[in-house]
Amino acid sequence: MTDQSTTDQPSDRPTDAPAAEPRQPLRQTPLHARHAARGARFVGFAGYEMPVQYPAGILAEHAHTRTKAGLFDISHMGQAFLLGPDHETTARALEALVPADIVGLKPGRLRYTQLLNDEGGILDDLMVTRSDEPGEDGVLMLVVNAANKAADFDRIERHLPDAVRLMRADHRALLALQGPTAAEVLARHLPGIADMVFLSAKSFRIGRIEVFVSRSGYTGEDGFELSARADRVVELWDILSADRDVMPAGLGARDSLRLEAGLPLHGHDIDAATTPVEAGLAWSIPPRRRAEGGFPGAERILKEIAEGPARLRVGLLPEDRAPAREGAEIVDTEDRPVGTVTSGGFGPSVGGPVAMGYVNRRFAEPGTPVKLMVRGKPLAARVVALPFVPHRYVRGV
Amino acid sequence: MPNTRYTKEHEWVRLEGDAAVVGITDYAQTQLGDVVYVELPAVGATLEKGAEAAVVESVKAASEVYAPLAGEVVAVNDRLVDAPGLVNEDAEGRGWFIKLKLNDPAALETLMTADQYRLYIETVS
């Protein structure tokens, strides 16, 4: 038996990681000993030794997150602060690099956006939060993907005006508590959490732990991300993981959850050669930015918005039970190539295989029959609307 | 199990009458995690030693299962099509993959014994 899945999740394609990184010893998050004590199996991911699953297994961790609450250590992700004299100045500096409306971001709110290269390709995707603390008017918090954090922060720093600087927050760790009972669990420790809506953020204290909480995540479920100092995060993990509703979950479940939620993974479903429009992320570019431009690759991106891109990210539902994985060719009913699968596997909540990929625009309509080449065999599939499992974000009014 | 032999690729083989039953080891299934799909060969197919005999997919990955010895496929475990999780539950029993009529049953002796395999996985894990 030989594992043939060198490009499957969780892993990084070489294009993602700086060339020197794979040869360096793997770093550990502050929670490594906690994971080991629970019997986690570890994998190398983006330069870190991360838990891919615990003894319960990926299917159980996935199901628990969809029905109760899964607790994920995502401390490998990159956190940083952008510090400027006022919100307008900091926001304008970031808007020169991303296509979202950052100027219009209200205190205590966050947005999803993409760091773009000069051709409009996605160097990374990230969350941007505006602090709501008095006295922190010019502060934005960034969370970027682990594999890209060094390159992202270098690029941002190089492009900042003198009045704004980037402060890496390597002293902070990050947890994600995801699932339908996540709010209930957190409310046992943080009264007031229930009032938060999707994409809002607030500072709290649990005992002596200061926690910056955002109602967000990447599983499609309601949930929270919790940023705390690295030297306090073990206490926070212990409090949350002791809750009867909470099951620790690894990168394996995180990947199957985000795949079912139709959320793109950088380095796989989106990369430096993909624009936000091709990726189906044009919703994250609001009218003001479309009208004003002024972000990298604006000319190409605005043209794609106006005329439609040549290819589009779509959902793919295989009709049989064999999973189609990253790299599988997508062909039309006459076996002509029309695209490529960018992530795929077994969807535990769907109960069968699911995939995402890019197809020529003519094949992007939901319902279009296609075939996926799995181990040289064309398997029937059809193009479907994403997500595979409906999102359950709590948007409020 | 006595009379069961093992390969470095983590297959097991056990003679039952004229047929050699083949599956993946318990160690292999724990390494794979939850098995969600198994692709089996056609009955009647002839396999050389080391040829791809089946594919087993976990949530994370696809892995090939190789024929531990040369022979003809005389049966496949159809239950795995609807219940691939049997590989996790009972890898060295009900989770078998194929039965082979071996070209050379004596070649079984060339594979590892249970004790040898136990030592082998200590060195690879």
mmCIF file of N, CA, C and O in Angstrom, chain A residues 1-5 8-10 41 52-53 57-60 256 321-323 325 345-346 375 377, chain B residues 9 11 24 28 30-34 36-37 39 55 57-64 66 81-82:
data_model
loop_
_atom_site.group_PDB
_atom_site.id
_atom_site.type_symbol
_atom_site.label_atom_id
_atom_site.label_comp_id
_atom_site.label_asym_id
_atom_site.label_seq_id
_atom_site.Cartn_x
_atom_site.Cartn_y
_atom_site.Cartn_z
ATOM 1 N N MET A 1 0.857 -1.188 0.000
ATOM 2 C CA MET A 1 0.000 0.000 0.000
ATOM 3 C C MET A 1 0.889 1.233 0.000
ATOM 4 O O MET A 1 1.795 1.332 0.804
ATOM 5 N N THR A 2 0.629 2.130 -0.889
ATOM 6 C CA THR A 2 1.464 3.322 -0.953
ATOM 7 C C THR A 2 0.602 4.567 -1.051
ATOM 8 O O THR A 2 -0.325 4.616 -1.847
ATOM 9 N N ASP A 3 0.911 5.513 -0.227
ATOM 10 C CA ASP A 3 0.183 6.771 -0.249
ATOM 11 C C ASP A 3 0.559 7.542 -1.507
ATOM 12 O O ASP A 3 1.722 7.770 -1.777
ATOM 13 N N GLN A 4 -0.437 7.887 -2.291
ATOM 14 C CA GLN A 4 -0.141 8.604 -3.535
ATOM 15 C C GLN A 4 -0.645 10.042 -3.495
ATOM 16 O O GLN A 4 -0.773 10.711 -4.503
ATOM 17 N N SER A 5 -0.911 10.513 -2.296
ATOM 18 C CA SER A 5 -1.627 11.782 -2.196
ATOM 19 C C SER A 5 -0.715 12.931 -1.796
ATOM 20 O O SER A 5 -1.005 13.666 -0.886
ATOM 21 N N ASP A 8 -2.588 16.116 -1.664
ATOM 22 C CA ASP A 8 -3.852 16.242 -0.959
ATOM 23 C C ASP A 8 -3.698 17.027 0.329
ATOM 24 O O ASP A 8 -2.617 17.200 0.846
ATOM 25 N N GLN A 9 -4.825 17.416 0.848
ATOM 26 C CA GLN A 9 -4.851 18.168 2.091
ATOM 27 C C GLN A 9 -4.594 17.274 3.273
ATOM 28 O O GLN A 9 -4.996 16.135 3.274
ATOM 29 N N PRO A 10 -4.037 17.725 4.375
ATOM 30 C CA PRO A 10 -3.411 19.032 4.436
ATOM 31 C C PRO A 10 -1.955 18.975 3.985
ATOM 32 O O PRO A 10 -1.216 18.101 4.395
ATOM 33 N N ARG A 41 -2.568 12.898 15.860
ATOM 34 C CA ARG A 41 -1.568 12.548 14.856
ATOM 35 C C ARG A 41 -1.153 13.850 14.172
ATOM 36 O O ARG A 41 -1.983 14.655 13.774
ATOM 37 N N VAL A 52 -3.451 16.689 12.630
ATOM 38 C CA VAL A 52 -4.344 16.474 11.484
ATOM 39 C C VAL A 52 -5.633 15.823 11.955
ATOM 40 O O VAL A 52 -6.703 16.057 11.409
ATOM 41 N N GLN A 53 -5.529 15.010 13.013
ATOM 42 C CA GLN A 53 -6.721 14.409 13.619
ATOM 43 C C GLN A 53 -6.369 13.889 15.003
ATOM 44 O O GLN A 53 -5.204 13.696 15.329
ATOM 45 N N GLY A 57 -11.039 10.553 14.976
ATOM 46 C CA GLY A 57 -10.998 10.482 13.521
ATOM 47 C C GLY A 57 -11.676 11.669 12.848
ATOM 48 O O GLY A 57 -12.498 12.365 13.448
ATOM 49 N N ILE A 58 -11.327 11.881 11.589
ATOM 50 C CA ILE A 58 -11.801 13.049 10.855
ATOM 51 C C ILE A 58 -13.328 13.051 10.713
ATOM 52 O O ILE A 58 -13.971 14.084 10.871
ATOM 53 N N LEU A 59 -13.920 11.877 10.433
ATOM 54 C CA LEU A 59 -15.380 11.835 10.245
ATOM 55 C C LEU A 59 -16.100 12.263 11.520
ATOM 56 O O LEU A 59 -17.054 13.042 11.470
ATOM 57 N N ALA A 60 -15.634 11.780 12.670
ATOM 58 C CA ALA A 60 -16.271 12.124 13.951
ATOM 59 C C ALA A 60 -16.058 13.601 14.276
ATOM 60 O O ALA A 60 -16.978 14.286 14.742
ATOM 61 N N SER A 256 -12.174 19.216 5.358
ATOM 62 C CA SER A 256 -13.419 18.667 4.809
ATOM 63 C C SER A 256 -14.589 19.622 5.058
ATOM 64 O O SER A 256 -15.497 19.742 4.230
ATOM 65 N N ARG A 321 -19.171 7.006 -6.334
ATOM 66 C CA ARG A 321 -18.638 7.171 -4.984
ATOM 67 C C ARG A 321 -17.152 7.480 -4.939
ATOM 68 O O ARG A 321 -16.621 7.782 -3.877
ATOM 69 N N ALA A 322 -16.463 7.394 -6.057
ATOM 70 C CA ALA A 322 -15.015 7.628 -6.043
ATOM 71 C C ALA A 322 -14.729 9.123 -5.919
ATOM 72 O O ALA A 322 -15.211 9.910 -6.724
ATOM 73 N N PRO A 323 -13.954 9.514 -4.913
ATOM 74 C CA PRO A 323 -13.597 10.936 -4.802
ATOM 75 C C PRO A 323 -12.649 11.370 -5.920
ATOM 76 O O PRO A 323 -11.769 10.601 -6.316
ATOM 77 N N ARG A 325 -9.800 14.124 -6.705
ATOM 78 C CA ARG A 325 -8.974 14.987 -5.858
ATOM 79 C C ARG A 325 -8.269 16.060 -6.673
ATOM 80 O O ARG A 325 -8.360 16.090 -7.898
ATOM 81 N N GLY A 345 -12.622 15.605 -2.426
ATOM 82 C CA GLY A 345 -12.467 14.510 -1.486
ATOM 83 C C GLY A 345 -13.838 14.030 -1.083
ATOM 84 O O GLY A 345 -14.819 14.237 -1.806
ATOM 85 N N PHE A 346 -13.888 13.419 0.088
ATOM 86 C CA PHE A 346 -15.134 12.897 0.607
ATOM 87 C C PHE A 346 -15.772 13.949 1.491
ATOM 88 O O PHE A 346 -15.105 14.520 2.346
ATOM 89 N N ARG A 375 -7.812 8.503 -11.853
ATOM 90 C CA ARG A 375 -6.928 7.374 -12.183
ATOM 91 C C ARG A 375 -7.138 6.910 -13.623
ATOM 92 O O ARG A 375 -7.281 5.732 -13.916
ATOM 93 N N LYS A 377 -9.701 7.185 -15.507
ATOM 94 C CA LYS A 377 -11.069 6.828 -15.901
ATOM 95 C C LYS A 377 -11.982 8.052 -15.815
ATOM 96 O O LYS A 377 -11.972 8.759 -14.806
ATOM 97 N N GLU B 9 4.602 -3.198 2.139
ATOM 98 C CA GLU B 9 3.607 -2.193 1.742
ATOM 99 C C GLU B 9 2.337 -2.300 2.585
ATOM 100 O O GLU B 9 1.324 -1.690 2.254
ATOM 101 N N GLU B 11 0.312 -4.944 3.232
ATOM 102 C CA GLU B 11 -0.764 -5.882 2.927
ATOM 103 C C GLU B 11 -0.557 -7.150 3.757
ATOM 104 O O GLU B 11 0.573 -7.481 4.112
ATOM 105 N N ILE B 24 -5.419 -5.043 3.837
ATOM 106 C CA ILE B 24 -4.381 -4.164 4.384
ATOM 107 C C ILE B 24 -4.340 -4.372 5.887
ATOM 108 O O ILE B 24 -5.339 -4.755 6.502
ATOM 109 N N ALA B 28 -1.948 -0.272 8.840
ATOM 110 C CA ALA B 28 -2.213 0.560 7.659
ATOM 111 C C ALA B 28 -3.517 1.332 7.801
ATOM 112 O O ALA B 28 -3.586 2.524 7.485
ATOM 113 N N THR B 30 -4.986 2.306 10.529
ATOM 114 C CA THR B 30 -4.890 3.404 11.492
ATOM 115 C C THR B 30 -4.119 4.584 10.880
ATOM 116 O O THR B 30 -4.426 5.732 11.150
ATOM 117 N N GLN B 31 -3.134 4.256 10.036
ATOM 118 C CA GLN B 31 -2.393 5.336 9.373
ATOM 119 C C GLN B 31 -3.283 6.092 8.382
ATOM 120 O O GLN B 31 -3.184 7.306 8.237
ATOM 121 N N LEU B 32 -4.157 5.348 7.687
ATOM 122 C CA LEU B 32 -5.034 5.979 6.693
ATOM 123 C C LEU B 32 -6.102 6.849 7.338
ATOM 124 O O LEU B 32 -6.495 7.866 6.792
ATOM 125 N N GLY B 33 -6.612 6.410 8.481
ATOM 126 C CA GLY B 33 -7.784 7.069 9.046
ATOM 127 C C GLY B 33 -9.041 6.533 8.384
ATOM 128 O O GLY B 33 -9.012 5.483 7.723
ATOM 129 N N ASP B 34 -10.146 7.287 8.533
ATOM 130 C CA ASP B 34 -11.449 6.808 8.058
ATOM 131 C C ASP B 34 -11.430 6.480 6.569
ATOM 132 O O ASP B 34 -11.210 7.349 5.733
ATOM 133 N N VAL B 36 -13.201 5.787 3.148
ATOM 134 C CA VAL B 36 -14.491 6.225 2.600
ATOM 135 C C VAL B 36 -14.799 5.623 1.233
ATOM 136 O O VAL B 36 -15.914 5.750 0.725
ATOM 137 N N TYR B 37 -13.821 4.980 0.618
ATOM 138 C CA TYR B 37 -14.065 4.411 -0.710
ATOM 139 C C TYR B 37 -13.008 3.361 -1.000
ATOM 140 O O TYR B 37 -11.839 3.543 -0.676
ATOM 141 N N GLU B 39 -11.816 0.816 -4.288
ATOM 142 C CA GLU B 39 -11.985 0.407 -5.689
ATOM 143 C C GLU B 39 -11.328 -0.966 -5.842
ATOM 144 O O GLU B 39 -10.151 -1.129 -5.537
ATOM 145 N N VAL B 55 -7.630 0.252 -4.868
ATOM 146 C CA VAL B 55 -7.323 1.589 -4.365
ATOM 147 C C VAL B 55 -8.181 1.813 -3.130
ATOM 148 O O VAL B 55 -9.373 1.492 -3.138
ATOM 149 N N GLU B 57 -9.350 4.728 -0.360
ATOM 150 C CA GLU B 57 -9.331 6.180 -0.140
ATOM 151 C C GLU B 57 -9.831 6.487 1.257
ATOM 152 O O GLU B 57 -10.878 6.004 1.679
ATOM 153 N N SER B 58 -9.069 7.325 1.945
ATOM 154 C CA SER B 58 -9.534 7.852 3.225
ATOM 155 C C SER B 58 -10.062 9.253 2.968
ATOM 156 O O SER B 58 -10.057 9.718 1.829
ATOM 157 N N VAL B 59 -10.533 9.917 4.017
ATOM 158 C CA VAL B 59 -11.000 11.295 3.827
ATOM 159 C C VAL B 59 -9.886 12.124 3.188
ATOM 160 O O VAL B 59 -10.123 12.949 2.321
ATOM 161 N N LYS B 60 -8.657 11.858 3.623
ATOM 162 C CA LYS B 60 -7.539 12.704 3.210
ATOM 163 C C LYS B 60 -6.900 12.305 1.905
ATOM 164 O O LYS B 60 -6.380 13.143 1.190
ATOM 165 N N ALA B 61 -6.818 10.983 1.619
ATOM 166 C CA ALA B 61 -5.862 10.547 0.608
ATOM 167 C C ALA B 61 -6.293 9.267 -0.094
ATOM 168 O O ALA B 61 -7.089 8.495 0.428
ATOM 169 N N ALA B 62 -5.743 9.067 -1.273
ATOM 170 C CA ALA B 62 -5.925 7.811 -1.996
ATOM 171 C C ALA B 62 -4.629 7.020 -1.910
ATOM 172 O O ALA B 62 -3.550 7.573 -2.036
ATOM 173 N N SER B 63 -4.736 5.717 -1.680
ATOM 174 C CA SER B 63 -3.555 4.868 -1.606
ATOM 175 C C SER B 63 -3.780 3.618 -2.442
ATOM 176 O O SER B 63 -4.894 3.085 -2.504
ATOM 177 N N GLU B 64 -2.724 3.149 -3.066
ATOM 178 C CA GLU B 64 -2.819 1.936 -3.857
ATOM 179 C C GLU B 64 -2.561 0.724 -2.983
ATOM 180 O O GLU B 64 -1.752 0.770 -2.061
ATOM 181 N N TYR B 66 -1.257 -3.145 -3.446
ATOM 182 C CA TYR B 66 -0.565 -3.947 -4.450
ATOM 183 C C TYR B 66 -0.774 -5.431 -4.211
ATOM 184 O O TYR B 66 -0.935 -5.870 -3.067
ATOM 185 N N VAL B 81 -17.862 -2.026 -0.999
ATOM 186 C CA VAL B 81 -18.398 -0.978 -1.876
ATOM 187 C C VAL B 81 -19.384 -0.111 -1.096
ATOM 188 O O VAL B 81 -19.343 1.112 -1.152
ATOM 189 N N ASP B 82 -20.273 -0.773 -0.344
ATOM 190 C CA ASP B 82 -21.266 -0.015 0.424
ATOM 191 C C ASP B 82 -20.807 0.290 1.842
ATOM 192 O O ASP B 82 -21.331 1.187 2.479
#
